[in-house]
Coordinates of C-alpha atoms in Angstrom, one line a residue:
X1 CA -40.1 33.4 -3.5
X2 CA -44.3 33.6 -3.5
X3 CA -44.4 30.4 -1.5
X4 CA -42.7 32.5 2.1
X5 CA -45.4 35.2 1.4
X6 CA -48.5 35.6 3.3
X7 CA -52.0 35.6 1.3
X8 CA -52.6 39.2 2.5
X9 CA -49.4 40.5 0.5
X10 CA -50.5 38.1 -2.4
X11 CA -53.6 40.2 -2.4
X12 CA -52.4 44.0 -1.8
X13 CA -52.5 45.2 -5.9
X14 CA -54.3 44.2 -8.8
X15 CA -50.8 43.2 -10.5
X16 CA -50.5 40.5 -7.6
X17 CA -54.3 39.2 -7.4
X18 CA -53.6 38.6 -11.4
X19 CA -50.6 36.4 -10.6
X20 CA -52.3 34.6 -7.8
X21 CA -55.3 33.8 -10.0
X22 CA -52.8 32.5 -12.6
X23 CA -50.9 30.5 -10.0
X24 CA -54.2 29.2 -8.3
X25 CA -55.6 28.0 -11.7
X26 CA -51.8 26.5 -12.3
X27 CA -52.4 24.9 -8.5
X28 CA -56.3 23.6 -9.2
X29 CA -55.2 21.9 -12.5
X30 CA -52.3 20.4 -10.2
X31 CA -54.5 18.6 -8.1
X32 CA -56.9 17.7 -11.0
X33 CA -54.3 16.0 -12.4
X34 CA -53.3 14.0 -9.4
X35 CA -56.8 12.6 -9.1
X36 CA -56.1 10.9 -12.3
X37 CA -52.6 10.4 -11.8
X38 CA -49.8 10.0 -8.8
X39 CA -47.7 11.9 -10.8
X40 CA -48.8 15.5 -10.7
X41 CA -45.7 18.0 -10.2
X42 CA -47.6 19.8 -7.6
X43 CA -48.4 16.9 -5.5
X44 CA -44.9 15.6 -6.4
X45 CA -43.4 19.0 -4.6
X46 CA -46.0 18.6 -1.7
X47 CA -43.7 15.2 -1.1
X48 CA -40.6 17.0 -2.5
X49 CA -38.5 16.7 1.1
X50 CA -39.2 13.3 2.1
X51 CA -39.0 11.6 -2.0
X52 CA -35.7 13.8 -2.7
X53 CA -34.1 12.2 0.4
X54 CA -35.7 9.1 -1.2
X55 CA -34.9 9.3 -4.5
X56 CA -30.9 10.2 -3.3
X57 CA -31.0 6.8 -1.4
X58 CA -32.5 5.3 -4.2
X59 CA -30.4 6.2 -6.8
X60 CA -27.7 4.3 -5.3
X61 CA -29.1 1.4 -6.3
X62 CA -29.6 2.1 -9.6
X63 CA -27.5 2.4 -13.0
X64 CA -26.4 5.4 -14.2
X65 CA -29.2 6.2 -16.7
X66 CA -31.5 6.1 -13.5
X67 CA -29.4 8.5 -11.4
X68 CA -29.4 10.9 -13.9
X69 CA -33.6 10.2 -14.6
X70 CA -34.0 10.8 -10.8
X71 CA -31.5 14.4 -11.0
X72 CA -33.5 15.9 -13.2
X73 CA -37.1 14.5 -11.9
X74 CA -35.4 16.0 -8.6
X75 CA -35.0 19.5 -10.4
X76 CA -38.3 19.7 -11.9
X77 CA -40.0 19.4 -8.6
X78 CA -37.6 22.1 -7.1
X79 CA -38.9 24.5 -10.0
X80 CA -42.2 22.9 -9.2
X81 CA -41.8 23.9 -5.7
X82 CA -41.2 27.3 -6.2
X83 CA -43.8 28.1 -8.5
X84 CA -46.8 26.1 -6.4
X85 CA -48.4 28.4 -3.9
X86 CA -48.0 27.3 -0.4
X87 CA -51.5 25.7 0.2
X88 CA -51.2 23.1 -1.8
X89 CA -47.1 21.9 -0.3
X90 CA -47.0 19.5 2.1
X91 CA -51.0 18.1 1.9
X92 CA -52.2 15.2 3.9
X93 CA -53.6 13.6 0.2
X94 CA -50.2 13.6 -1.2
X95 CA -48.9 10.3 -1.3
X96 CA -45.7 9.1 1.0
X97 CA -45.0 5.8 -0.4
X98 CA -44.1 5.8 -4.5
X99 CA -41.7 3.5 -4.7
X100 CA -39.8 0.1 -4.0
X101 CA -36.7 1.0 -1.4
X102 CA -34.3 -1.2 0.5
X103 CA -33.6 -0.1 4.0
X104 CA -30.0 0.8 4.0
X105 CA -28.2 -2.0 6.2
X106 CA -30.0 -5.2 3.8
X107 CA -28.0 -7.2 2.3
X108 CA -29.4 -6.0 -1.3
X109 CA -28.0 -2.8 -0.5
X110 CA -25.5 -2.8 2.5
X111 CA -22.6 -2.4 -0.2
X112 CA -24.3 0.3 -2.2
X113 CA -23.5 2.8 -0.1
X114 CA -20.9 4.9 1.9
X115 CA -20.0 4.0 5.3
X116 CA -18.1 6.6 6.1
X117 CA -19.5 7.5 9.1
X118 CA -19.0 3.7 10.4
X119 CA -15.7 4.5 9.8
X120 CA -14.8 7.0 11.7
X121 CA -16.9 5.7 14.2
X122 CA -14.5 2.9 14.3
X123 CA -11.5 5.1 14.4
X124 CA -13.1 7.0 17.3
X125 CA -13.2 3.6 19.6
X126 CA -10.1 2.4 18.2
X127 CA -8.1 5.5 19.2
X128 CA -10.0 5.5 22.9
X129 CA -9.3 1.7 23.4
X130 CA -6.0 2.4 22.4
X131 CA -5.3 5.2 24.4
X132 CA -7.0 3.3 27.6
X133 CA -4.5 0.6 27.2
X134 CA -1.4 2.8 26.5
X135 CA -2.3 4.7 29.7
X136 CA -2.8 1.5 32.0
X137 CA 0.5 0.0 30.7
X138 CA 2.2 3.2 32.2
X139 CA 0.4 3.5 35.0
X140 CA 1.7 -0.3 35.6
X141 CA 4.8 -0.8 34.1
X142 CA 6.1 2.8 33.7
X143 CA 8.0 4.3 30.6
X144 CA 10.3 1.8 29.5
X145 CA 11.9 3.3 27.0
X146 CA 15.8 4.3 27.7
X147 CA 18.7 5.2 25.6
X148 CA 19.6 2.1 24.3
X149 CA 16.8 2.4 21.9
X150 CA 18.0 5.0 20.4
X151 CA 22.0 4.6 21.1
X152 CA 23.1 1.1 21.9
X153 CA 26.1 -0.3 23.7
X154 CA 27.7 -0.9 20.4
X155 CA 27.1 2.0 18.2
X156 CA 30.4 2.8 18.4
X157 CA 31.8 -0.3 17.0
X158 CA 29.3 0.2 13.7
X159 CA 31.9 2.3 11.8
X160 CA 32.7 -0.6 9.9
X161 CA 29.3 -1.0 8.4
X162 CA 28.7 3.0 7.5
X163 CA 32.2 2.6 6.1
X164 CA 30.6 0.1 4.1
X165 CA 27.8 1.4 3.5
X166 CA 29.9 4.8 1.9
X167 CA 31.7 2.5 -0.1
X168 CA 28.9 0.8 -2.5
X169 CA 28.5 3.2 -4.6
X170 CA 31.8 1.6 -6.1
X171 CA 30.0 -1.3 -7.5
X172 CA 27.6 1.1 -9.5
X173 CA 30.4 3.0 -10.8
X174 CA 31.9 -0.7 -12.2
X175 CA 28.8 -1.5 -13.9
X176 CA 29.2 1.5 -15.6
X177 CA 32.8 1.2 -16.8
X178 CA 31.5 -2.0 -18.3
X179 CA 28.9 -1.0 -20.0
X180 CA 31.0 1.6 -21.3
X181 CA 33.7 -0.5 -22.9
X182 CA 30.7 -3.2 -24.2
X183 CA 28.8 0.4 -25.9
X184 CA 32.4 0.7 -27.7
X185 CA 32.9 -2.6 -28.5
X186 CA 36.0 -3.5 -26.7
X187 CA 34.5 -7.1 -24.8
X188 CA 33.0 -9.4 -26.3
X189 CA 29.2 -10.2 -24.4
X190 CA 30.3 -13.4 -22.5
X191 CA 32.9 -11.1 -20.9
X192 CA 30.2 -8.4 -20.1
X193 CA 27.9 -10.9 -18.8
X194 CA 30.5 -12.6 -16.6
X195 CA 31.8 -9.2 -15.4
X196 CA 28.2 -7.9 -14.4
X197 CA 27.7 -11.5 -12.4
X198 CA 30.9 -10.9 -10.9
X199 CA 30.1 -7.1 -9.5
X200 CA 26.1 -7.8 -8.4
X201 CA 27.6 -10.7 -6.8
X202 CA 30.1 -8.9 -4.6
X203 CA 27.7 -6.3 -3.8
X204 CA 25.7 -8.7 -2.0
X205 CA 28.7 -11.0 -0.5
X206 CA 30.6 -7.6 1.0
X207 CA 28.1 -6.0 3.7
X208 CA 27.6 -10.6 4.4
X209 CA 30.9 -10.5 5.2
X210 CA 31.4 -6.8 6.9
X211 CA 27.9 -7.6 9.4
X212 CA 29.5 -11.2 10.2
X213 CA 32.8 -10.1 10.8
X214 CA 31.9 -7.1 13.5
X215 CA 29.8 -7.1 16.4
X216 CA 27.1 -4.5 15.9
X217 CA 23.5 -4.0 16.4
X218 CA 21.0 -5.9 15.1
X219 CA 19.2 -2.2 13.6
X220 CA 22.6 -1.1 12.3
X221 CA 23.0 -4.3 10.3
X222 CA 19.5 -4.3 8.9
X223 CA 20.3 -1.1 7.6
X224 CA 23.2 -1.9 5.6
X225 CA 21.6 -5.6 4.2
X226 CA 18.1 -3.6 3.2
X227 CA 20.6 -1.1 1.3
X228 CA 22.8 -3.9 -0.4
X229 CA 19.3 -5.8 -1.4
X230 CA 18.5 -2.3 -3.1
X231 CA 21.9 -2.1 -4.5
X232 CA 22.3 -5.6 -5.8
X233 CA 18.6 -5.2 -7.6
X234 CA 19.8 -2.3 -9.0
X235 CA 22.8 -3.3 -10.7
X236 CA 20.7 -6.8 -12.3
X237 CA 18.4 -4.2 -13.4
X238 CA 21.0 -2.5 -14.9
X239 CA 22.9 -4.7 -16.7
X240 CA 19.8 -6.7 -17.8
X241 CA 18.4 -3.1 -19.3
X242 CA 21.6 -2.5 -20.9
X243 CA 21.8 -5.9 -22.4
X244 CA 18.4 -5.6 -23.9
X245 CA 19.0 -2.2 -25.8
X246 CA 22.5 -3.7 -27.0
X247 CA 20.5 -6.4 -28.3
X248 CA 18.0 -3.9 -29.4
X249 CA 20.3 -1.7 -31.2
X250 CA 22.2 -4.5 -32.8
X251 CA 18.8 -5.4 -34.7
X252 CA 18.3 -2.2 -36.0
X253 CA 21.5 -1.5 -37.0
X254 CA 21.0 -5.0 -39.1
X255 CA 17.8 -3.7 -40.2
X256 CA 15.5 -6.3 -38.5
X257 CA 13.3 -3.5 -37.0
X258 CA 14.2 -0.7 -39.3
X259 CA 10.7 1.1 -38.2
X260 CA 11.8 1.4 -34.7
X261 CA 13.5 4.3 -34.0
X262 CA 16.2 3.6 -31.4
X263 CA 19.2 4.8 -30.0
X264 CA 21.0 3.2 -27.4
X265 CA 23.6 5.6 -25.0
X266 CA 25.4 4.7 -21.5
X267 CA 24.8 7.8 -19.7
X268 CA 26.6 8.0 -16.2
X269 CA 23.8 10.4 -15.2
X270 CA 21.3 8.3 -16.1
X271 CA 22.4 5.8 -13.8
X272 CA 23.6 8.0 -10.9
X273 CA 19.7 9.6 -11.1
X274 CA 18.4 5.9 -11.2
X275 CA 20.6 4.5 -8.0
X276 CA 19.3 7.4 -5.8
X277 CA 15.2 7.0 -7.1
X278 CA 12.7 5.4 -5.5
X279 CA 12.7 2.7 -8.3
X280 CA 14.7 -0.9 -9.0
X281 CA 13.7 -0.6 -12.7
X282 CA 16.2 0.9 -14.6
X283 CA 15.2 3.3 -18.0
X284 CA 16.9 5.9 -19.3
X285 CA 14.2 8.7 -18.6
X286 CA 11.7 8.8 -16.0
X287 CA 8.5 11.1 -15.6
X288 CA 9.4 14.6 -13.9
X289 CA 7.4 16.8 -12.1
X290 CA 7.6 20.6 -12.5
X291 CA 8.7 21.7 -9.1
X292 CA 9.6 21.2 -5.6
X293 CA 6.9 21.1 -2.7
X294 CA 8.4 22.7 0.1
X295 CA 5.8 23.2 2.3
X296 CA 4.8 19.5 1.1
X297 CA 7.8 18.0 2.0
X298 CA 8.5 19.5 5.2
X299 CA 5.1 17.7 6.7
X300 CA 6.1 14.3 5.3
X301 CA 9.2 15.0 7.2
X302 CA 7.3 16.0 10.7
X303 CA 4.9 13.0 9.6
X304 CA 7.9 10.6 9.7
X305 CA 9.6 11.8 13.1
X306 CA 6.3 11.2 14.9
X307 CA 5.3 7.6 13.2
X308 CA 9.1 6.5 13.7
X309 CA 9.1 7.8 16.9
X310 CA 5.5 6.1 18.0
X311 CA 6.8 3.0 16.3
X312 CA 9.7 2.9 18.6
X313 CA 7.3 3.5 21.6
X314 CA 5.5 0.2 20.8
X315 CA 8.6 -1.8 20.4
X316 CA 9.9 -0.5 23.7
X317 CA 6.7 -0.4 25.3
X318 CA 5.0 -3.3 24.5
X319 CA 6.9 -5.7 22.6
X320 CA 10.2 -6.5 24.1
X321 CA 8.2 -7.5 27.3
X322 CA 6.0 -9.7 25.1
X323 CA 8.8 -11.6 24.2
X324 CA 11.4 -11.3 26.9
X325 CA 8.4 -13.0 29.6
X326 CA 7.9 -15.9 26.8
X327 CA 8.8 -19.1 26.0
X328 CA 10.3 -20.5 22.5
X329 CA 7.3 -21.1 20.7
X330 CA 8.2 -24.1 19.4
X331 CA 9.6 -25.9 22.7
X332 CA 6.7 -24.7 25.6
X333 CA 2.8 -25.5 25.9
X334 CA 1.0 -25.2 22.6
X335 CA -2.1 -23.3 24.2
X336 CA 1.1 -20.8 26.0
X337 CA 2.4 -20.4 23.0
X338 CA -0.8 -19.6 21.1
X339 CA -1.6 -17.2 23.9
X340 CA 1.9 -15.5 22.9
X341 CA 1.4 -15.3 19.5
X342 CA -2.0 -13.6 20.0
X343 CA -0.8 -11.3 22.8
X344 CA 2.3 -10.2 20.6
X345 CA 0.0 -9.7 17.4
X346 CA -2.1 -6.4 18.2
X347 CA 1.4 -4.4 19.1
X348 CA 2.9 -6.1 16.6
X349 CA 0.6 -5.4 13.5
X350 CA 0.7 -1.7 14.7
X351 CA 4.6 -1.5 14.1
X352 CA 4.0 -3.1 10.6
X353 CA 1.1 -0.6 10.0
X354 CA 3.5 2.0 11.0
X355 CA 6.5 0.3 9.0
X356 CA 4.8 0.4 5.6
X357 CA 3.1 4.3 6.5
X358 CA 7.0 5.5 7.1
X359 CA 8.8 3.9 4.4
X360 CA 6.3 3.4 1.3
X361 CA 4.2 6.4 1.9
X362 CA 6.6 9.1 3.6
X363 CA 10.0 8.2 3.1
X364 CA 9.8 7.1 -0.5
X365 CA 7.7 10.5 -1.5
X366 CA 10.0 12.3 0.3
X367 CA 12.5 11.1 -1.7
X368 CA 10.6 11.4 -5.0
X369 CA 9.8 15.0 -4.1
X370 CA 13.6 15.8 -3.7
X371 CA 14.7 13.8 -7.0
X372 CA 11.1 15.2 -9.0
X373 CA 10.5 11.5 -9.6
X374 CA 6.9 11.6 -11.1
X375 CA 5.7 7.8 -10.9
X376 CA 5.1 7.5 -7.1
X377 CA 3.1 4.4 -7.2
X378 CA 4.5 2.5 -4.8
X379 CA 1.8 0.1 -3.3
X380 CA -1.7 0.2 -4.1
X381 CA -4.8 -1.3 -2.1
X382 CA -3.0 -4.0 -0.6
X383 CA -5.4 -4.0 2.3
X384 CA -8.6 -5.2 -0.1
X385 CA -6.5 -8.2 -1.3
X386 CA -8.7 -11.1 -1.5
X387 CA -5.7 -13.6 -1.8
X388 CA -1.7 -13.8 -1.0
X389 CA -1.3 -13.5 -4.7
X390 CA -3.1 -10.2 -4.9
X391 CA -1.7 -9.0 -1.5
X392 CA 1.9 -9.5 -3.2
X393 CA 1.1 -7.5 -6.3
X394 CA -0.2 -4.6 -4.8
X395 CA 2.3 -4.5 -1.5
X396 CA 5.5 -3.5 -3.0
X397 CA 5.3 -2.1 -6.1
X398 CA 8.7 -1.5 -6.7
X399 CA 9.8 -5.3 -5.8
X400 CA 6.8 -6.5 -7.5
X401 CA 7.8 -4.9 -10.7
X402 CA 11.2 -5.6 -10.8
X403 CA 10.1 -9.1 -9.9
X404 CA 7.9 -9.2 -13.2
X405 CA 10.4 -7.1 -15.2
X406 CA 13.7 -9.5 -14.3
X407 CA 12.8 -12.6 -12.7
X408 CA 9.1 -13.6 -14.2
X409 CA 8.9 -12.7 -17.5
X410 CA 12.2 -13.5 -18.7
X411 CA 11.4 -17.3 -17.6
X412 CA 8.3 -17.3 -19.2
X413 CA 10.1 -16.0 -22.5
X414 CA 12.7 -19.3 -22.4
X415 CA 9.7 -21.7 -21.9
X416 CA 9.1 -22.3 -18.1
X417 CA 5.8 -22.3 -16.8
X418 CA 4.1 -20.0 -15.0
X419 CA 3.8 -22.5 -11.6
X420 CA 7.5 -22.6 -12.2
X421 CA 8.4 -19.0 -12.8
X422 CA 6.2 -18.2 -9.8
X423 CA 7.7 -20.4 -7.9
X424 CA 11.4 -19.0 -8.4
X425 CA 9.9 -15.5 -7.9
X426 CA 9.2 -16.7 -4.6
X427 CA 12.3 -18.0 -3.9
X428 CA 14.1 -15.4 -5.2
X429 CA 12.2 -13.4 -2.4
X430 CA 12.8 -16.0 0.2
X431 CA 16.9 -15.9 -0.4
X432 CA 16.5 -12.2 0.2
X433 CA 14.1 -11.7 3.3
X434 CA 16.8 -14.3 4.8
X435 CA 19.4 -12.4 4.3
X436 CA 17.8 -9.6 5.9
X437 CA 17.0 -11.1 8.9
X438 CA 19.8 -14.1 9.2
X439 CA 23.0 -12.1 8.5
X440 CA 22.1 -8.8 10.9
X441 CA 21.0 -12.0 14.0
X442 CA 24.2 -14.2 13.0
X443 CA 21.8 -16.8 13.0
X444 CA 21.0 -19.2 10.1
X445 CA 17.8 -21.1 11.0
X446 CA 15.7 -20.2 7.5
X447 CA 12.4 -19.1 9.7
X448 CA 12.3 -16.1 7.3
X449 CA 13.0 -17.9 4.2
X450 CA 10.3 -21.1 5.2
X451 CA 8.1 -18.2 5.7
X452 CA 8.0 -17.0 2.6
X453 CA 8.1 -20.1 0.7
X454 CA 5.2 -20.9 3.1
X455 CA 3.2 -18.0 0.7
X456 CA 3.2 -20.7 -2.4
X457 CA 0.8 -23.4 -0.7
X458 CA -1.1 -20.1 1.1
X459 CA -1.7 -18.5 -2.5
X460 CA -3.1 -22.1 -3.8
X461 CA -5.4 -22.0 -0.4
X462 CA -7.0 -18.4 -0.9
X463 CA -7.4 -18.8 -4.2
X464 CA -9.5 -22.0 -3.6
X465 CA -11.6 -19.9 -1.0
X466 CA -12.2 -17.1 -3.3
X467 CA -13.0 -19.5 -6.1
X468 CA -15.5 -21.4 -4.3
X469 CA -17.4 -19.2 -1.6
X470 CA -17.4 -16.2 -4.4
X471 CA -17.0 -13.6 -1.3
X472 CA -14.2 -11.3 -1.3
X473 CA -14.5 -11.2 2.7
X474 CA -13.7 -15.0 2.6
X475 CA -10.1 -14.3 0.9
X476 CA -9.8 -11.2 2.6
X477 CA -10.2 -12.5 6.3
X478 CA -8.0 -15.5 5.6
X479 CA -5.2 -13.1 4.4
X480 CA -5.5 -10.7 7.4
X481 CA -5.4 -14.0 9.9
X482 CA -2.4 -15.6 8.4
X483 CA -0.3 -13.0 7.2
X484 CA -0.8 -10.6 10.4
X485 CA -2.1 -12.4 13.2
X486 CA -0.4 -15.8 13.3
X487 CA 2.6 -15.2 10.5
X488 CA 4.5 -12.2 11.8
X489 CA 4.5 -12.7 15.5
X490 CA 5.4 -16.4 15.2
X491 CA 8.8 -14.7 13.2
X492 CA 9.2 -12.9 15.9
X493 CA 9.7 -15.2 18.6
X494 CA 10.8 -17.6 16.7
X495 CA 14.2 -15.4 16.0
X496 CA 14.2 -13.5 19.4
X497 CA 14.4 -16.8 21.2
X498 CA 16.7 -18.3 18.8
X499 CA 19.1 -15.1 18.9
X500 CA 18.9 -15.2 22.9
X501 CA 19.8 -18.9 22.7
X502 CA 22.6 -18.6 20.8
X503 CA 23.9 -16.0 22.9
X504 CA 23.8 -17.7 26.3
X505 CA 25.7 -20.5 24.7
X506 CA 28.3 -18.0 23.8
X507 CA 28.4 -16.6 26.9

C-alpha cells in the first residue's frame, strides 16, 4: 500500500512521479471539497479510526437501514484510505466531532448494547467471593461431609421401593392391553375410560402406600414419588391421546372429515419409546436425530458427576447446619427467623441453580441423546420472566405442556374459564408437589401444596407490577425475591422442623 511508502520511493521512476501526481491532484481536490463540505472522503479517512469506532457505537442505536448505511460509508472510507497519500490522513483540520452520540452507560442507550464484559466481570467476583467463603467455612467448621450422604443408615431397608420402582412398568403395559381391546372393538368406551382411571390411579396410590409402609430415606423416597408423578402423567397422556384418535378415526370412518387423512394404530413400541423419553406428551412419532454423540455425551455425563457432586457439598456443607442451629420459623422471633431465611437463601438458591443445570440441561439431554429424541426444549429463559406466570411457562417445559395439552385446554373446550382453568392447573400442580414432599417426610402439613397455591394471588401481583411500572426489572426482581429468596428456604425449614418434631414425639 502507497500510504506505508516514503516520498523518496514515491519519487524513484517516472512511472511512480506519474502516479503521485495523479494521487496528489486526487488529494488537492480532496481537500477542496472539504472546504465546501464536511463530507470529503479524504478528510473522512483522515478521521477514519476514531469515526469507524464511532460509527460501530453508533450503529447500535440505529435501525437496520442505518447499520447497513454506516457498513458501507465505513468501506468507502477504507478504500478511501488506501488510495489517499499519507499527508493528507490524520490532519489537524479534519473534523472530530460529526455526529450526535450517547455515551454508552445513559439511559438512552445502556440497553443497546452488550455487556458482556460486565458479565464476566461479575462471574469473576462471584467465583472469588464464593471461593473466600467456601475456604473460611473449612478452615472453621472442617469437611462435614461423611458417608451418610452418600449411604445412609437405612439404604438397606430401601429394597422395597427399587422393588417398586422395577415393577411400574406394569401399569404401562395395562394401558396398553386396553387400548388394544378398545382398537378392536371388544369394550365399549365407558369401560375403557373407567379401566384407564383405574390403572393411572393405582400407579400413583402404589409407591403412597410402599414409602408409607417402610422406613427409608427421605432421598430414596423422592426418587420413587418423582418417578410415579412421571409415570402417572404418562399414562393420562396416553389414554387421553388414544381417546382422541379413536374419536378422530371414528369421524372419518363416518365421513365427517373425509379430507383428513388419518389412521389410527396402538403400537406397543410407540409407547415403550414414549415412557422412556424425555417427554409427558404422548404422539405416535417424534423428531429423530441422525446419530449418536459420543464424545457429546460423555461430557454431559462428567458435567453431571461434578454438579451433583458440588450440589451435595452445599447441602452437607452449608445447609444442614443452617437449619439444624435454627428455630421453627413459625414458632421463634420474627427478626430470628427472618435472619434464617436469609442466611439459608444464598446456599440454598445455589442447590436449586444446580438442581435445574443437572436434571433439565444434562440429565434430560443425556437421555435424549441416547433415545435420538430431537425436540430438546425443555425450559427456555425462565430467568428473564417478568411475572410468576411467565416464570411457569418457560420453567418446565415438559409439565407446562402437558399441563396445556391435558389439563388447560380441555377445560377451556367444555366452557370453563380461563381464571378457572388456571386455577385447577395450579392445583393440579399443588396435589403433586405435595406428594413429593409429604409422602417421602411422612408428614402431611400442605406447606408444599399452600405454596404453590400461594403462586395464584403472586401471578395477579406481578402482573399488576408489570402492568403499571412498564419495567421488566420491576416483575423480574419481584419474581427473583419471592420465588428464591423468601419462598424456598421458608419450605425448607418449615418441613425440616416439622419432620424433626414429629420424630422426637416418636421417639
Amino acid at each position: 500500500m502507497t500510504i506505508t511508502e516514503s516520498p523518496e520511493s514515491l519519487t524513484s521512476s517516472s512511472d511512480d512521479n506519474s502516479n503521485l501526481r495523479r494521487r496528489r491532484s486526487g488529494g488537492a481536490k480532496a481537500v477542496e471539497d472539504v472546504t465546501e463540505s464536511d463530507s470529503s472522503s479524504a478528510m473522512e479517512a483522515s478521521s477514519s479510526s476514531d469515526d469507524v469506532t464511532g460509527d460501530v457505537g453508533d450503529g447500535k442505536f440505529s435501525d437496520g437501514n442505518e447499520i447497513q448505511e454506516e457498513k458501507v460509508e465505513n468501506e468507502e472510507q477504507r478504500k478511501a484510505t488506501e488510495t489517499t497519500p499519507l499527508k493528507y490522513v490524520y490532519r489537524a483540520s479534519a473534523p472530530a466531532h460529526r455526529r450526535i452520540k450517547e455515551s454508552p452507560l445513559s439511559s438512552a442507550a445502556i440497553f443497546k448494547q452488550s455487556h458482556a464484559g460486565l458479565l464476566n466481570l461479575c462471574v469473576v467476583v462471584l467465583i472469588a467471593v464464593n471461593s473466600r467463603l467456601i475456604i473460611e467455612n473449612l478452615m472453621k467448621y472442617g469437611l462435614l461431609i461423611g458417608s451418610g450422604f452418600w449411604f445412609s443408615s437405612t439404604s438397606l431397608r430401601d429394597w422395597p421401593l427399587l422393588l417398586c420402582c422395577l415393577s411400574l412398568p406394569i401399569f404401562p403395559l395395562a394401558a396398553f392391553l386396553v387400548e388394544k381391546l378398545a382398537q378392536k372393538k371388544y369394550m365399549a368406551e365407558r369401560v375403557v375410560v373407567t379401566l384407564h382411571i383405574i390403572i393411572t390411579t393405582a400407579a400413583i396410590l402404589y409407591p403412597v402406600m410402599v414409602i408409607l409402609r417402610c422406613d427409608s430415606a427421605f432421598l430414596a423416597g423422592v426418587t420413587l414419588m418423582l418417578f410415579a408423578c412421571v409415570v402417572w402423567m404418562k399414562l393420562v397422556s396416553y389414554a387421553h391421546t388414544s381417546y382422541d384418535m379413536r374419536q378422530l378415526a371414528e369421524s372419518v370412518d363416518k365421513g365427517e372429515n373425509s379430507d383428513i387423512n388419518y389412521s389410527y394404530d396402538v403400537s406397543f413400541k410407540s409407547l415403550a419409546y414414549f415412557m422412556v423419553a424425555p417427554t409427558l406428551c404422548y404422539q405416535l412419532s417424534y423428531p429423530r436425530t441422525a446419530c449418536i454423540r459420543k464424545g457429546w455425551l460423555t461430557r454431559q455425563l462428567i458435567k453431571l458427576v461434578i454438579f451433583t457432586g458440588f450440589m451435595g457439598f452445599i447441602i452437607e456443607q452449608y445447609i444442614n447446619p443452617i437449619v439444624q442451629n435454627s428455630q421453627h420459623p413459625l414458632k421463634g422471633d420474627l427478626l430470628y427467623a427472618i435472619e434464617r431465611v436469609l442466611r439459608l437463601s444464598l446456599p440454598n438458591l445455589y442447590v436449586w441453580l444446580c438442581m435445574f443445570y443437572c436434571l433439565f440441561h444434562l440429565w434430560l439431554n443425556i437421555l435424549a441423546e441416547l433415545l435420538r429424541f430431537g425436540d430438546r426444549e425443555f425450559y427456555k429463559d425462565w430467568w428473564n420472566a417478568k411475572t410468576i406466570d411467565e416464570y411457569w411457562r418457560l420453567w418446565n417445559m415438559p409439565v407446562h405442556k402437558w399441563m396445556v395439552r391435558h389439563i388447560y385446554f380441555p377445560c377451556l373446550r367444555n366452557g370453563i374459564p380461563k381464571g378457572v382453568a388456571m386455577l385447577i392447573s395450579f392445583f393440579v400442580s399443588a396435589v403433586f408437589h405435595e406428594l413429593c414432599i409429604a409422602v417421602p417426610c411422612r408428614l402431611f402439613k400442605f406447606w408444599a401444596f399452600l405454596g404453590i397455591m400461594f403462586q395464584i394471588p403472586l401471578v395477579i401481583l406481578t402482573n399488576f407490577l408489570q402492568n403499571k411500572f412498564k419495567n421488566s426489572n420491576v416483575g423480574n426482581m419481584t419474581f427473583w425475591c419471592f420465588f428464591c429468596i423468601l419462598g424456598q428456604p421458608m419450605c425448607v425449614l418449615l418441613y425440616y422442623h416439622d419432620v424433626m418434631n414429629r420424630k422426637g414425639t416418636a421417639s
